[in-house]
Amino acid sequence: MAESEVKFLGVWGSPFVLRPLIALNIKNVNYEFLQQDLKSKSELLLKSNPAQKKVPVLLHGDKPICESLNIVEYIDGVWSSGPSILPSHPYDRATSRFWAAYIDDKWGPSTRAIDAVVFAGEGEEAKKAAVDKVFDILVLLEEAFKKCSKGKCFFGGDQIGYLDIAFGSCLAWLRFREKLHDIKLLDQTKTPQLVKWAESFCQHPAVIGVMPTTEQLRNLEYGKGLFDKVRAANPPK
């Protein structure tokens, strides 16, 4: 099936949408990006993902594939035009999938909890407690990186792999929240390996061009809303 038949339904700035984009870039697949309006969902999106009615969706000819990491696995299985994304060994694959599921389960709720305590005006002690919970996750991921990377640059070794994509897609919003709340989440003293990994990930050719900057996220409607809430919770004295 021709690469020209690949279409991708997403919304710019979403970490879940970013994952398949990076995978497509790794495999050098040509695709058409179809920006979606989630307030007025297109008939194509509703038809392609009737169960969830959400992005991302990959359309390979007339075949829709849904869910970000499921799409990444599909891309890896269909195209051999770039490095493998999933590890070759069954144990390594199982480990990568475990940590990717852990990230999806823990990362979003924990980082949004920081937003919540700030917006509620619960004070610095509550904010610190929420940040510490994120640190706990990062420390675990630091140890996972040491084991998975085997001393190389990425979770996947010499190349960006499945777990790199799963967590790397969160980096733009991580940096956004660091600026939003005047905090440091990726800390050289606490997680030096992850700090180095994040720099390498963001400089990878498959990531450059699709990873949004903090300023770009701030200009999104959702990003603007977060900044407005922070200002409302911390009025000038």
C-alpha atoms as a printed R data frame, in Angstrom:
    type eleno elety resid chain resno       x       y      z
1   ATOM     1    CA   MET     A     1   0.000   0.000  0.000
2   ATOM     2    CA   ALA     A     2   1.443   3.371 -0.988
3   ATOM     3    CA   GLU     A     3   2.694   5.729  1.673
4   ATOM     4    CA   SER     A     4   0.561   8.471  0.094
5   ATOM     5    CA   GLU     A     5  -2.438   6.602  1.480
6   ATOM     6    CA   VAL     A     6  -1.340   7.338  5.048
7   ATOM     7    CA   LYS     A     7  -3.366  10.003  6.831
8   ATOM     8    CA   PHE     A     8  -3.070  11.024 10.457
9   ATOM     9    CA   LEU     A     9  -5.853  12.617 12.497
10  ATOM    10    CA   GLY     A    10  -4.651  14.645 15.449
11  ATOM    11    CA   VAL     A    11  -4.495  17.928 17.303
12  ATOM    12    CA   TRP     A    12  -1.270  19.859 17.404
13  ATOM    13    CA   GLY     A    13   0.414  19.994 20.815
14  ATOM    14    CA   SER     A    14  -1.018  16.761 22.215
15  ATOM    15    CA   PRO     A    15   1.610  14.400 23.664
16  ATOM    16    CA   PHE     A    16  -0.481  11.432 22.531
17  ATOM    17    CA   VAL     A    17  -0.568  12.763 18.972
18  ATOM    18    CA   LEU     A    18   3.172  13.397 19.126
19  ATOM    19    CA   ARG     A    19   3.976   9.724 19.700
20  ATOM    20    CA   PRO     A    20   2.873   8.390 16.298
21  ATOM    21    CA   LEU     A    21   4.364  11.442 14.558
22  ATOM    22    CA   ILE     A    22   7.786  10.576 15.950
23  ATOM    23    CA   ALA     A    23   7.326   6.935 14.942
24  ATOM    24    CA   LEU     A    24   6.350   7.949 11.397
25  ATOM    25    CA   ASN     A    25   9.460  10.126 11.213
26  ATOM    26    CA   ILE     A    26  11.686   7.308 12.466
27  ATOM    27    CA   LYS     A    27  10.333   5.079  9.683
28  ATOM    28    CA   ASN     A    28  10.523   7.875  7.073
29  ATOM    29    CA   VAL     A    29   6.850   7.470  6.190
30  ATOM    30    CA   ASN     A    30   5.141  10.170  4.142
31  ATOM    31    CA   TYR     A    31   1.756  11.092  5.608
32  ATOM    32    CA   GLU     A    32  -0.918  13.743  5.514
33  ATOM    33    CA   PHE     A    33  -1.671  15.409  8.860
34  ATOM    34    CA   LEU     A    34  -5.340  16.256  9.289
35  ATOM    35    CA   GLN     A    35  -5.772  18.740 12.145
36  ATOM    36    CA   GLN     A    36  -8.957  18.050 14.118
37  ATOM    37    CA   ASP     A    37 -11.284  20.369 16.017
38  ATOM    38    CA   LEU     A    38 -12.291  18.484 19.153
39  ATOM    39    CA   LYS     A    39 -15.092  20.959 19.856
40  ATOM    40    CA   SER     A    40 -16.655  20.128 16.498
41  ATOM    41    CA   LYS     A    41 -15.462  16.640 15.617
42  ATOM    42    CA   SER     A    42 -15.253  15.744 11.952
43  ATOM    43    CA   GLU     A    43 -17.275  12.977 10.380
44  ATOM    44    CA   LEU     A    44 -13.988  11.306  9.451
45  ATOM    45    CA   LEU     A    45 -12.888  11.181 13.098
46  ATOM    46    CA   LEU     A    46 -16.269   9.924 14.317
47  ATOM    47    CA   LYS     A    47 -16.301   7.268 11.611
48  ATOM    48    CA   SER     A    48 -12.677   6.256 12.207
49  ATOM    49    CA   ASN     A    49 -12.920   5.964 15.996
50  ATOM    50    CA   PRO     A    50 -16.623   5.498 16.846
51  ATOM    51    CA   ALA     A    51 -15.855   3.824 20.192
52  ATOM    52    CA   GLN     A    52 -13.846   6.689 21.710
53  ATOM    53    CA   LYS     A    53 -14.344   9.588 19.262
54  ATOM    54    CA   LYS     A    54 -10.865  10.907 20.005
55  ATOM    55    CA   VAL     A    55  -7.439  11.375 18.454
56  ATOM    56    CA   PRO     A    56  -4.960  10.172 17.452
57  ATOM    57    CA   VAL     A    57  -6.074   7.987 14.576
58  ATOM    58    CA   LEU     A    58  -3.845   6.632 11.819
59  ATOM    59    CA   LEU     A    59  -5.555   5.873  8.519
60  ATOM    60    CA   HIS     A    60  -3.610   3.385  6.422
61  ATOM    61    CA   GLY     A    61  -5.695   3.289  3.290
62  ATOM    62    CA   ASP     A    62  -9.188   2.458  4.583
63  ATOM    63    CA   LYS     A    63  -7.920   0.919  7.826
64  ATOM    64    CA   PRO     A    64  -8.141   3.066 11.018
65  ATOM    65    CA   ILE     A    65  -5.741   2.394 13.897
66  ATOM    66    CA   CYS     A    66  -6.442   4.111 17.241
67  ATOM    67    CA   GLU     A    67  -4.637   4.784 20.542
68  ATOM    68    CA   SER     A    68  -1.200   6.390 20.510
69  ATOM    69    CA   LEU     A    69   1.040   3.494 21.562
70  ATOM    70    CA   ASN     A    70  -1.041   0.990 19.620
71  ATOM    71    CA   ILE     A    71  -0.413   3.144 16.542
72  ATOM    72    CA   VAL     A    72   3.327   3.232 17.308
73  ATOM    73    CA   GLU     A    73   3.388  -0.578 17.418
74  ATOM    74    CA   TYR     A    74   1.463  -0.756 14.150
75  ATOM    75    CA   ILE     A    75   3.894   1.614 12.439
76  ATOM    76    CA   ASP     A    76   6.817  -0.423 13.692
77  ATOM    77    CA   GLY     A    77   5.275  -3.641 12.413
78  ATOM    78    CA   VAL     A    78   4.237  -2.379  8.971
79  ATOM    79    CA   TRP     A    79   7.212  -0.306  7.871
80  ATOM    80    CA   SER     A    80  10.791  -1.563  7.711
81  ATOM    81    CA   SER     A    81  12.064   1.717  6.249
82  ATOM    82    CA   GLY     A    82  13.735   2.759  9.507
83  ATOM    83    CA   PRO     A    83  15.131   1.313 12.751
84  ATOM    84    CA   SER     A    84  12.950  -0.988 14.838
85  ATOM    85    CA   ILE     A    85  11.066   0.819 17.582
86  ATOM    86    CA   LEU     A    86  10.085  -2.094 19.814
87  ATOM    87    CA   PRO     A    87  12.926  -4.130 21.342
88  ATOM    88    CA   SER     A    88  13.645  -7.450 19.645
89  ATOM    89    CA   HIS     A    89  13.862  -9.530 22.844
90  ATOM    90    CA   PRO     A    90  10.505 -10.531 24.427
91  ATOM    91    CA   TYR     A    91  11.650  -9.539 27.928
92  ATOM    92    CA   ASP     A    92  12.793  -6.114 26.769
93  ATOM    93    CA   ARG     A    93   9.504  -5.619 24.915
94  ATOM    94    CA   ALA     A    94   7.528  -6.579 28.007
95  ATOM    95    CA   THR     A    95   9.610  -4.205 30.138
96  ATOM    96    CA   SER     A    96   9.116  -1.310 27.724
97  ATOM    97    CA   ARG     A    97   5.362  -1.899 27.600
98  ATOM    98    CA   PHE     A    98   5.195  -2.064 31.396
99  ATOM    99    CA   TRP     A    99   6.913   1.288 31.875
100 ATOM   100    CA   ALA     A   100   4.931   2.892 29.057
101 ATOM   101    CA   ALA     A   101   1.708   1.790 30.770
102 ATOM   102    CA   TYR     A   102   3.072   3.123 34.067
103 ATOM   103    CA   ILE     A   103   3.717   6.511 32.456
104 ATOM   104    CA   ASP     A   104   0.212   6.671 31.005
105 ATOM   105    CA   ASP     A   105  -1.282   5.701 34.371
106 ATOM   106    CA   LYS     A   106   0.773   7.962 36.631
107 ATOM   107    CA   TRP     A   107   2.321  10.880 34.746
108 ATOM   108    CA   GLY     A   108  -0.697  12.869 33.620
109 ATOM   109    CA   PRO     A   109  -2.623  12.731 36.911
110 ATOM   110    CA   SER     A   110   0.500  13.581 38.932
111 ATOM   111    CA   THR     A   111   1.489  16.610 36.866
112 ATOM   112    CA   ARG     A   112  -2.090  17.882 36.693
113 ATOM   113    CA   ALA     A   113  -2.232  17.586 40.488
114 ATOM   114    CA   ILE     A   114   0.395  20.336 40.649
115 ATOM   115    CA   ASP     A   115  -1.913  22.534 38.564
116 ATOM   116    CA   ALA     A   116  -4.840  21.746 40.841
117 ATOM   117    CA   VAL     A   117  -3.175  22.703 44.125
118 ATOM   118    CA   VAL     A   118  -1.855  25.931 42.625
119 ATOM   119    CA   PHE     A   119  -5.215  26.891 41.116
120 ATOM   120    CA   ALA     A   120  -6.913  26.145 44.439
121 ATOM   121    CA   GLY     A   121  -4.459  28.401 46.263
122 ATOM   122    CA   GLU     A   122  -3.478  25.641 48.678
123 ATOM   123    CA   GLY     A   123  -0.080  27.171 49.370
124 ATOM   124    CA   GLU     A   124   3.577  26.277 48.924
125 ATOM   125    CA   GLU     A   125   3.524  23.237 51.206
126 ATOM   126    CA   ALA     A   126   0.775  21.552 49.157
127 ATOM   127    CA   LYS     A   127   2.543  22.525 45.952
128 ATOM   128    CA   LYS     A   128   5.795  20.984 47.196
129 ATOM   129    CA   ALA     A   129   3.983  17.772 48.144
130 ATOM   130    CA   ALA     A   130   2.514  17.513 44.640
131 ATOM   131    CA   VAL     A   131   5.904  18.179 43.048
132 ATOM   132    CA   ASP     A   132   7.527  15.544 45.275
133 ATOM   133    CA   LYS     A   133   5.103  12.934 43.932
134 ATOM   134    CA   VAL     A   134   6.286  13.745 40.417
135 ATOM   135    CA   PHE     A   135   9.889  13.455 41.618
136 ATOM   136    CA   ASP     A   136   9.067   9.960 42.914
137 ATOM   137    CA   ILE     A   137   7.939   8.958 39.413
138 ATOM   138    CA   LEU     A   138  11.024  10.475 37.815
139 ATOM   139    CA   VAL     A   139  13.363   8.668 40.202
140 ATOM   140    CA   LEU     A   140  11.740   5.361 39.235
141 ATOM   141    CA   LEU     A   141  12.091   6.231 35.554
142 ATOM   142    CA   GLU     A   142  15.732   7.151 36.134
143 ATOM   143    CA   GLU     A   143  16.345   3.621 37.423
144 ATOM   144    CA   ALA     A   144  14.369   2.155 34.526
145 ATOM   145    CA   PHE     A   145  16.498   4.152 32.108
146 ATOM   146    CA   LYS     A   146  19.719   2.800 33.581
147 ATOM   147    CA   LYS     A   147  18.500  -0.767 33.094
148 ATOM   148    CA   CYS     A   148  16.841  -0.373 29.695
149 ATOM   149    CA   SER     A   149  19.492   1.792 28.045
150 ATOM   150    CA   LYS     A   150  22.404  -0.471 29.000
151 ATOM   151    CA   GLY     A   151  24.664   2.575 29.098
152 ATOM   152    CA   LYS     A   152  23.511   3.993 25.743
153 ATOM   153    CA   CYS     A   153  21.810   7.323 24.941
154 ATOM   154    CA   PHE     A   154  18.187   6.163 24.891
155 ATOM   155    CA   PHE     A   155  15.831   3.772 26.647
156 ATOM   156    CA   GLY     A   156  15.999   1.887 23.343
157 ATOM   157    CA   GLY     A   157  19.814   1.824 23.334
158 ATOM   158    CA   ASP     A   158  21.529   3.550 20.424
159 ATOM   159    CA   GLN     A   159  18.207   4.501 18.825
160 ATOM   160    CA   ILE     A   160  14.942   6.010 20.027
161 ATOM   161    CA   GLY     A   161  12.636   3.170 21.018
162 ATOM   162    CA   TYR     A   162   9.125   2.520 22.258
163 ATOM   163    CA   LEU     A   163   9.694   3.759 25.803
164 ATOM   164    CA   ASP     A   164  11.585   6.827 24.592
165 ATOM   165    CA   ILE     A   165   8.552   7.785 22.534
166 ATOM   166    CA   ALA     A   166   6.134   7.048 25.391
167 ATOM   167    CA   PHE     A   167   7.911   9.326 27.856
168 ATOM   168    CA   GLY     A   168   9.593  11.727 25.447
169 ATOM   169    CA   SER     A   169   6.182  12.838 24.204
170 ATOM   170    CA   CYS     A   170   5.592  14.292 27.695
171 ATOM   171    CA   LEU     A   171   8.679  16.510 27.705
172 ATOM   172    CA   ALA     A   172   7.139  19.576 26.058
173 ATOM   173    CA   TRP     A   173   4.372  19.822 28.669
174 ATOM   174    CA   LEU     A   174   6.861  18.989 31.435
175 ATOM   175    CA   ARG     A   175   8.928  22.035 30.452
176 ATOM   176    CA   PHE     A   176   5.774  24.091 30.074
177 ATOM   177    CA   ARG     A   177   4.788  23.273 33.656
178 ATOM   178    CA   GLU     A   178   8.272  24.044 34.909
179 ATOM   179    CA   LYS     A   179   7.857  27.573 33.579
180 ATOM   180    CA   LEU     A   180   4.189  27.802 34.519
181 ATOM   181    CA   HIS     A   181   4.794  26.988 38.188
182 ATOM   182    CA   ASP     A   182   8.417  28.181 38.510
183 ATOM   183    CA   ILE     A   183   9.651  24.693 39.415
184 ATOM   184    CA   LYS     A   184  12.314  22.265 38.212
185 ATOM   185    CA   LEU     A   185  11.101  18.737 37.558
186 ATOM   186    CA   LEU     A   186  13.988  17.295 35.554
187 ATOM   187    CA   ASP     A   187  16.704  18.050 38.093
188 ATOM   188    CA   GLN     A   188  20.388  17.332 37.492
189 ATOM   189    CA   THR     A   189  20.892  16.429 41.151
190 ATOM   190    CA   LYS     A   190  17.954  13.997 41.327
191 ATOM   191    CA   THR     A   191  17.796  12.443 37.852
192 ATOM   192    CA   PRO     A   192  21.008  13.254 35.956
193 ATOM   193    CA   GLN     A   193  20.576  10.423 33.454
194 ATOM   194    CA   LEU     A   194  17.076  11.573 32.501
195 ATOM   195    CA   VAL     A   195  18.303  15.147 32.076
196 ATOM   196    CA   LYS     A   196  20.933  13.972 29.603
197 ATOM   197    CA   TRP     A   197  18.443  11.647 27.899
198 ATOM   198    CA   ALA     A   198  15.893  14.464 27.468
199 ATOM   199    CA   GLU     A   199  18.485  16.627 25.710
200 ATOM   200    CA   SER     A   200  19.414  13.796 23.336
201 ATOM   201    CA   PHE     A   201  15.765  12.961 22.659
202 ATOM   202    CA   CYS     A   202  14.754  16.510 21.778
203 ATOM   203    CA   GLN     A   203  17.741  16.876 19.442
204 ATOM   204    CA   HIS     A   204  16.934  13.708 17.494
205 ATOM   205    CA   PRO     A   205  15.998  14.337 13.823
206 ATOM   206    CA   ALA     A   206  12.718  12.417 14.240
207 ATOM   207    CA   VAL     A   207  11.700  14.748 17.077
208 ATOM   208    CA   ILE     A   208  12.906  18.120 15.822
209 ATOM   209    CA   GLY     A   209  10.077  19.826 13.988
210 ATOM   210    CA   VAL     A   210   7.232  18.035 15.764
211 ATOM   211    CA   MET     A   211   8.127  18.721 19.410
212 ATOM   212    CA   PRO     A   212   6.370  21.964 20.422
213 ATOM   213    CA   THR     A   213   8.188  24.689 22.333
214 ATOM   214    CA   THR     A   214   7.000  26.129 25.637
215 ATOM   215    CA   GLU     A   215   6.014  29.361 23.912
216 ATOM   216    CA   GLN     A   216   3.990  27.497 21.297
217 ATOM   217    CA   LEU     A   217   2.129  25.588 24.001
218 ATOM   218    CA   ARG     A   218   1.464  28.824 25.837
219 ATOM   219    CA   ASN     A   219  -0.205  30.183 22.718
220 ATOM   220    CA   LEU     A   220  -2.616  27.248 22.567
221 ATOM   221    CA   GLU     A   221  -6.051  27.812 24.086
222 ATOM   222    CA   TYR     A   222  -5.380  25.204 26.782
223 ATOM   223    CA   GLY     A   223  -1.976  26.656 27.615
224 ATOM   224    CA   LYS     A   224  -3.351  30.185 27.835
225 ATOM   225    CA   GLY     A   225  -6.048  28.928 30.176
226 ATOM   226    CA   LEU     A   226  -3.477  27.414 32.528
227 ATOM   227    CA   PHE     A   227  -1.459  30.628 32.666
228 ATOM   228    CA   ASP     A   228  -4.611  32.648 33.350
229 ATOM   229    CA   LYS     A   229  -5.526  30.332 36.237
230 ATOM   230    CA   VAL     A   230  -2.048  30.660 37.741
231 ATOM   231    CA   ARG     A   231  -2.253  34.454 37.561
232 ATOM   232    CA   ALA     A   232  -5.712  34.367 39.150
233 ATOM   233    CA   ALA     A   233  -4.429  32.164 41.978
234 ATOM   234    CA   ASN     A   234  -1.389  34.379 42.533
235 ATOM   235    CA   PRO     A   235  -2.517  37.990 42.061
236 ATOM   236    CA   PRO     A   236   0.182  40.698 42.187
237 ATOM   237    CA   LYS     A   237   0.741  42.099 45.655
